[in-house]
Coordinates of C-alpha atoms and ligand atoms in Angstrom, one line a residue:
M1 CA -14.8 57.8 25.4
S2 CA -14.2 54.6 27.3
I3 CA -14.8 50.9 27.3
V4 CA -15.2 48.6 30.2
V5 CA -14.2 44.9 30.2
S6 CA -15.9 42.3 32.4
I7 CA -14.6 38.7 32.5
P8 CA -14.8 36.5 35.6
D9 CA -11.0 35.6 35.3
V10 CA -8.9 38.6 36.4
D11 CA -5.7 37.6 34.5
K12 CA -7.7 37.2 31.4
T13 CA -9.3 40.6 31.9
N14 CA -5.9 42.2 31.9
W15 CA -4.8 40.3 28.8
W16 CA -7.9 41.5 26.9
I17 CA -7.5 45.1 28.2
D18 CA -3.9 45.3 27.0
Q19 CA -4.7 43.9 23.6
L20 CA -7.8 46.2 23.1
Q21 CA -5.9 49.2 24.3
A22 CA -3.1 48.7 21.8
L23 CA -5.7 48.5 19.0
L24 CA -7.9 51.4 20.2
P25 CA -5.4 54.1 21.3
G26 CA -8.1 56.8 21.2
W27 CA -10.1 55.0 23.9
T28 CA -9.6 54.4 27.6
I29 CA -10.2 50.8 28.6
H30 CA -11.0 49.9 32.2
P31 CA -11.9 46.7 34.1
I32 CA -15.6 47.0 35.0
H33 CA -15.0 47.0 38.7
D34 CA -12.8 50.2 38.3
P35 CA -14.6 52.0 35.4
G36 CA -13.4 55.6 35.9
D37 CA -16.0 58.2 34.9
V38 CA -19.1 56.1 34.3
E39 CA -20.6 58.8 32.1
K40 CA -17.8 58.2 29.5
V41 CA -18.4 54.5 29.2
T42 CA -20.0 53.7 25.8
Y43 CA -19.1 50.0 25.2
A44 CA -18.9 47.0 27.5
V45 CA -16.9 43.9 26.4
V46 CA -18.1 41.0 28.5
W47 CA -18.1 37.3 29.2
K48 CA -20.7 36.1 31.8
P49 CA -21.4 39.6 33.3
A50 CA -22.9 39.9 36.7
T51 CA -26.6 40.7 37.1
G52 CA -27.1 44.5 36.8
A53 CA -23.5 45.0 35.6
F54 CA -24.6 47.6 33.0
L55 CA -26.8 49.7 35.2
P56 CA -24.0 52.2 36.3
F57 CA -23.4 53.3 32.7
P58 CA -26.1 55.7 31.4
N59 CA -24.4 56.3 28.0
L60 CA -23.8 52.7 26.9
K61 CA -24.2 52.3 23.2
A62 CA -23.6 48.5 22.8
I63 CA -22.6 45.4 24.7
V64 CA -19.9 43.2 23.0
S65 CA -20.1 39.5 23.8
L66 CA -16.7 38.0 24.1
G67 CA -17.9 35.0 22.1
A68 CA -20.5 33.9 19.6
G69 CA -23.2 33.1 22.2
I70 CA -25.2 35.9 23.8
D71 CA -27.1 33.7 26.3
H72 CA -24.7 34.9 29.1
V73 CA -25.6 38.5 28.4
L74 CA -29.4 37.8 28.1
A75 CA -29.2 36.0 31.4
D76 CA -29.0 39.4 33.1
A77 CA -32.5 40.2 34.3
E78 CA -31.6 43.8 34.6
L79 CA -30.2 44.1 31.0
P80 CA -31.1 47.5 29.6
R81 CA -33.9 47.0 27.1
Q82 CA -33.1 47.4 23.3
M83 CA -29.4 47.5 24.1
P84 CA -27.5 46.3 20.9
I85 CA -25.5 43.2 21.5
I86 CA -22.5 42.5 19.2
R87 CA -21.3 38.9 18.9
T88 CA -17.6 38.1 18.4
V89 CA -17.3 35.7 15.5
G90 CA -14.9 35.3 12.6
T91 CA -12.8 32.8 10.7
D92 CA -10.6 31.9 13.6
L93 CA -13.6 30.8 15.6
T94 CA -15.1 28.8 12.8
Q95 CA -11.7 27.2 12.0
R96 CA -11.3 26.1 15.7
M97 CA -14.8 24.7 15.8
R98 CA -14.5 22.7 12.6
E99 CA -11.2 21.2 14.0
Y100 CA -13.0 20.2 17.2
V101 CA -16.0 18.7 15.4
A102 CA -13.9 16.8 12.9
L103 CA -11.6 15.5 15.7
H104 CA -14.5 14.2 17.8
V105 CA -16.7 12.9 15.0
L106 CA -13.7 11.0 13.6
R107 CA -13.0 9.7 17.1
H108 CA -16.5 8.4 17.5
H109 CA -16.6 7.1 13.9
R110 CA -13.4 5.1 14.3
D111 CA -14.4 3.8 17.7
M112 CA -11.3 5.4 19.4
P113 CA -12.8 5.2 23.0
A114 CA -13.0 1.4 22.6
I115 CA -9.5 1.2 21.0
A116 CA -8.1 3.3 23.9
A117 CA -9.8 1.0 26.4
N118 CA -8.3 -2.0 24.7
Q119 CA -4.8 -0.5 24.8
R120 CA -5.2 0.0 28.6
D121 CA -6.0 -3.7 28.9
K122 CA -3.2 -4.7 26.4
R123 CA -5.9 -6.2 24.2
W124 CA -5.2 -6.5 20.4
K125 CA -8.6 -6.4 18.9
Q126 CA -9.2 -5.2 15.3
L127 CA -12.5 -3.3 15.2
V128 CA -13.9 -2.9 11.7
V129 CA -15.8 0.2 11.1
P130 CA -17.6 1.3 8.0
P131 CA -16.1 4.1 5.8
A132 CA -17.3 7.6 6.5
T133 CA -19.5 7.4 3.4
Q134 CA -21.6 4.9 5.4
R135 CA -21.7 7.0 8.6
R136 CA -24.5 9.6 9.0
V137 CA -23.6 12.7 11.0
G138 CA -26.2 15.3 11.8
V139 CA -25.5 18.9 12.9
M140 CA -28.1 20.8 14.9
G141 CA -27.7 24.5 14.1
L142 CA -26.4 25.6 10.7
G143 CA -25.1 29.1 11.5
N144 CA -21.5 30.3 11.4
L145 CA -20.3 27.3 13.4
G146 CA -22.7 24.5 12.5
G147 CA -22.7 25.4 8.8
T148 CA -18.9 25.3 8.7
A149 CA -18.8 22.1 10.7
A150 CA -21.3 20.5 8.3
R151 CA -19.3 21.5 5.2
T152 CA -16.1 20.1 6.9
L153 CA -17.9 16.7 7.7
A154 CA -19.2 16.5 4.1
S155 CA -15.7 17.1 2.7
L156 CA -14.4 14.2 4.9
G157 CA -16.9 12.0 3.1
F158 CA -19.5 11.6 5.9
E159 CA -23.2 11.4 4.9
T160 CA -23.9 14.8 6.4
L161 CA -27.3 16.1 7.6
G162 CA -28.1 19.5 9.1
W163 CA -31.1 20.9 11.0
S164 CA -32.0 24.5 11.7
R165 CA -34.9 26.7 12.4
T166 CA -35.2 28.1 8.9
R167 CA -34.3 26.2 5.7
H168 CA -30.6 26.3 4.6
E169 CA -29.0 24.9 1.4
I170 CA -25.5 23.6 1.8
D171 CA -23.7 21.6 -0.9
G172 CA -23.2 18.0 0.1
V173 CA -25.5 18.3 3.2
T174 CA -29.1 17.1 3.4
T175 CA -30.9 19.8 5.3
Y176 CA -34.0 19.7 7.5
A177 CA -35.9 22.7 9.0
G178 CA -38.1 23.3 12.0
D179 CA -39.9 21.1 14.5
G180 CA -41.9 19.3 11.7
E181 CA -38.7 17.8 10.2
F182 CA -36.8 17.2 13.5
A183 CA -37.8 13.5 14.0
D184 CA -36.9 12.6 10.4
F185 CA -33.5 14.2 10.9
L186 CA -32.8 12.5 14.2
A187 CA -33.8 9.1 12.9
R188 CA -30.8 9.3 10.4
C189 CA -28.1 10.5 12.8
D190 CA -25.5 7.9 13.9
I191 CA -23.5 10.8 15.3
L192 CA -25.3 14.0 16.5
V193 CA -23.4 17.3 16.9
C194 CA -25.2 20.1 18.8
L195 CA -24.1 23.6 17.8
L196 CA -27.3 25.4 18.7
P197 CA -27.5 28.7 20.6
L198 CA -29.1 28.5 24.0
T199 CA -32.6 29.9 23.8
E200 CA -36.0 29.1 25.4
A201 CA -36.7 26.8 22.5
T202 CA -33.4 24.9 22.7
T203 CA -33.0 24.6 26.5
G204 CA -33.2 20.9 27.4
I205 CA -33.4 19.8 23.8
L206 CA -30.9 17.0 24.3
D207 CA -33.3 14.9 26.4
A208 CA -34.7 11.4 26.7
R209 CA -37.2 12.0 23.9
L210 CA -34.5 13.1 21.5
F211 CA -32.1 10.2 22.4
A212 CA -34.9 7.7 21.8
R213 CA -35.4 9.1 18.3
L214 CA -31.7 8.4 17.4
P215 CA -30.6 5.1 15.9
Q216 CA -29.7 2.7 18.7
G217 CA -26.0 3.1 19.7
A218 CA -25.7 6.6 18.3
S219 CA -23.3 9.0 19.9
V220 CA -23.7 12.7 20.8
I221 CA -21.3 15.7 20.8
N222 CA -22.4 18.8 22.6
A223 CA -20.4 22.0 21.9
G224 CA -23.4 24.3 22.1
R225 CA -24.3 25.1 25.8
G226 CA -24.5 22.9 28.9
P227 CA -28.3 23.6 29.5
H228 CA -29.1 22.0 26.1
L229 CA -28.5 18.7 27.8
V230 CA -30.7 17.0 30.4
E231 CA -27.9 15.3 32.3
D232 CA -29.8 12.5 33.9
D233 CA -31.4 11.6 30.6
L234 CA -27.9 11.3 29.1
L235 CA -26.8 9.0 31.9
A236 CA -29.9 6.8 31.5
A237 CA -29.5 6.6 27.7
L238 CA -25.8 5.6 28.1
D239 CA -26.7 3.0 30.7
S240 CA -29.4 1.4 28.5
G241 CA -27.2 1.3 25.4
Q242 CA -29.4 3.6 23.5
L243 CA -26.4 5.9 23.2
S244 CA -22.8 4.6 23.0
H245 CA -20.8 7.6 23.8
A246 CA -21.0 11.4 24.5
T247 CA -18.4 14.1 24.1
L248 CA -19.3 17.2 26.1
D249 CA -17.5 20.6 25.9
V250 CA -20.1 22.6 27.8
F251 CA -21.9 22.1 31.1
H252 CA -24.6 23.5 33.3
I253 CA -21.9 24.5 35.8
E254 CA -18.5 25.5 34.6
P255 CA -15.9 24.6 35.7
L256 CA -17.5 21.1 36.0
P257 CA -17.4 20.3 39.7
S258 CA -14.9 17.6 40.7
E259 CA -17.6 15.4 42.1
H260 CA -19.7 15.4 38.9
P261 CA -20.3 11.8 37.6
F262 CA -19.4 12.9 34.0
W263 CA -15.7 13.1 34.9
A264 CA -15.2 9.4 35.5
H265 CA -17.9 8.0 33.2
P266 CA -16.3 5.5 30.8
A267 CA -18.7 6.5 28.0
I268 CA -18.3 10.3 28.4
T269 CA -15.5 12.5 27.2
V270 CA -15.2 15.8 28.9
T271 CA -13.4 18.8 27.4
P272 CA -13.3 22.1 29.3
H273 CA -15.2 24.5 27.0
I274 CA -12.4 24.7 24.6
A275 CA -14.1 23.7 21.3
S276 CA -13.5 27.1 20.0
L277 CA -11.9 29.3 22.6
I278 CA -10.9 32.7 21.1
D279 CA -7.6 34.2 22.2
A280 CA -7.2 37.9 23.1
P281 CA -5.0 39.0 20.2
T282 CA -7.4 37.5 17.6
G283 CA -10.6 38.4 19.4
S284 CA -9.4 42.0 20.1
R285 CA -8.9 42.6 16.4
I286 CA -12.4 41.6 15.7
I287 CA -13.9 43.5 18.6
A288 CA -11.8 46.7 17.9
A289 CA -13.0 46.6 14.2
N290 CA -16.6 46.1 15.3
I291 CA -16.5 48.9 17.9
E292 CA -15.0 51.3 15.3
R293 CA -17.6 50.3 12.7
F294 CA -20.5 50.6 15.1
E295 CA -19.3 53.9 16.4
A296 CA -19.1 55.2 12.8
T297 CA -22.3 53.7 11.3
G298 CA -24.4 52.4 14.2
Y299 CA -24.4 49.0 12.6
V300 CA -22.2 45.8 12.3
E301 CA -22.9 42.5 10.7
D302 CA -22.3 40.6 13.9
L303 CA -25.3 42.3 15.7
A304 CA -27.3 39.6 17.5
D305 CA -31.1 39.6 17.6
A306 CA -32.0 39.7 21.3
E307 CA -35.7 39.0 20.6
R308 CA -34.8 35.8 18.8
G309 CA -32.2 35.0 21.5
Y310 CA -29.1 34.5 19.2
Ligands
NDP1 P1 -25.5 31.3 14.8 O1 -26.4 32.3 15.4 O2 -24.7 31.7 13.6 O3 -26.4 30.0 14.3 C1 -27.3 29.4 15.1 C2 -28.0 28.3 14.4 O4 -28.9 27.6 15.2 C3 -28.8 28.8 13.2 O5 -28.6 28.0 12.1 C4 -30.2 28.8 13.7 O6 -31.2 28.6 12.7 C5 -30.2 27.5 14.6 N1 -31.3 27.6 15.6 C6 -31.5 28.5 16.5 N2 -32.6 28.2 17.2 C7 -33.1 27.0 16.7 C8 -34.2 26.2 16.9 N3 -35.1 26.5 17.9 N4 -34.4 25.1 16.2 C9 -33.5 24.8 15.2 N5 -32.4 25.6 14.9 C10 -32.2 26.7 15.6 O7 -24.6 30.8 16.0 P2 -23.1 30.2 15.9 O8 -23.0 29.1 14.9 O9 -22.1 31.3 15.8 O10 -23.0 29.6 17.4 C11 -23.8 28.6 17.9 C12 -23.6 28.4 19.3 O11 -22.4 27.7 19.5 C13 -23.4 29.7 20.2 O12 -24.6 30.3 20.5 C14 -22.8 29.1 21.4 O13 -23.8 28.6 22.3 C15 -22.0 27.9 20.9 N6 -20.5 28.1 20.9 C16 -19.7 27.2 21.6 C17 -18.4 27.4 21.7 C18 -17.5 26.4 22.4 O14 -16.3 26.6 22.4 N7 -18.1 25.3 22.9 C19 -17.7 28.5 20.9 C20 -18.6 29.3 20.3 C21 -20.0 29.2 20.3 P3 -31.5 29.6 11.6 O15 -30.2 29.7 10.7 O16 -32.7 29.1 10.8 O17 -31.7 31.0 12.3
OXD2 C1 -18.8 31.4 22.6 C2 -18.1 30.4 23.4 O1 -20.0 31.6 22.7 O2 -16.9 30.4 23.5 O3 -18.1 32.0 21.8 O4 -18.8 29.5 24.0

């Protein structure tokens, strides 16, 4: 019985292999490029696997995504059909994301980019902002991460809204569902947070049409996936003043190329896909438990729905 691990960063691969091996002593764990007996490989733990990465393993039972998103697995055109995909989620991931969302929503709410610019110019200017109770924050995606982020924002006093594909009920959050309620939701978002999975339906969702539906001067935080955003539409909306600021954690190309205009844009904050970055000791505990449970029962709660795309 063996497990292969595939992560683009070699140092990280070794870190994860060591952690997983300590937790799964009955298994042999290999890097995917040196898998040992391919017949024995029954699980693959992966982040952004190469196209065709799973083809050498005829007895694979499941793929484990080293994260909540599975878009990087579904991107493989040669992915074996009907292969179960297990997400790696848990309270550490949701805790980190709620911290990130609270930090950046508060930063936009309290106009910190303008205050920081004033400090650079040694300008003493008291900006008056409304209290959180008069600031409307909308969260796109109300799953593990978006649902927790919305609850956190509501607990900070924000007028909190949430939008998802199917209807959700969350205390203190006004919820909207489906395409039919999308425009009403957007019209009420002074700050918009994207925590959607990347699917056919959500690719390019953060575009000129969406920005035009937000109140003028709104700001946007994208911690979902880079391809949710149409980059030129964002630059145009910032130039025209329709948007005041954007905080972006995820990008079409990661790492963000050094010549990319986002790096130096005064109204864009770039963070390097760290909104909720799971560490190997924590993630390995979740993955080991999921592999053991899947091995024993053929089921885990964190199974993704590949047809749905998340
Ligand atoms: P979940 O699967 O738990 O939740 C996804 C949510 O998005 C659900 O509420 C779902 O609606 C909603 N949704 C999906 N498609 C649509 C649609 N077409 N229209 C409206 N709503 C839709 O995912 P998580 O919360 O665990 O993670 C969300 C994403 O966050 C991940 O896929 C990943 O891309 C990103 N992520 C980013 C990280 C970072 O560090 N930047 C870290 C981890 C994840 P419904 O509930 O009705 O099904
Ligand atoms: C994830 C991520 O999907 O880190 O977990 O982006």
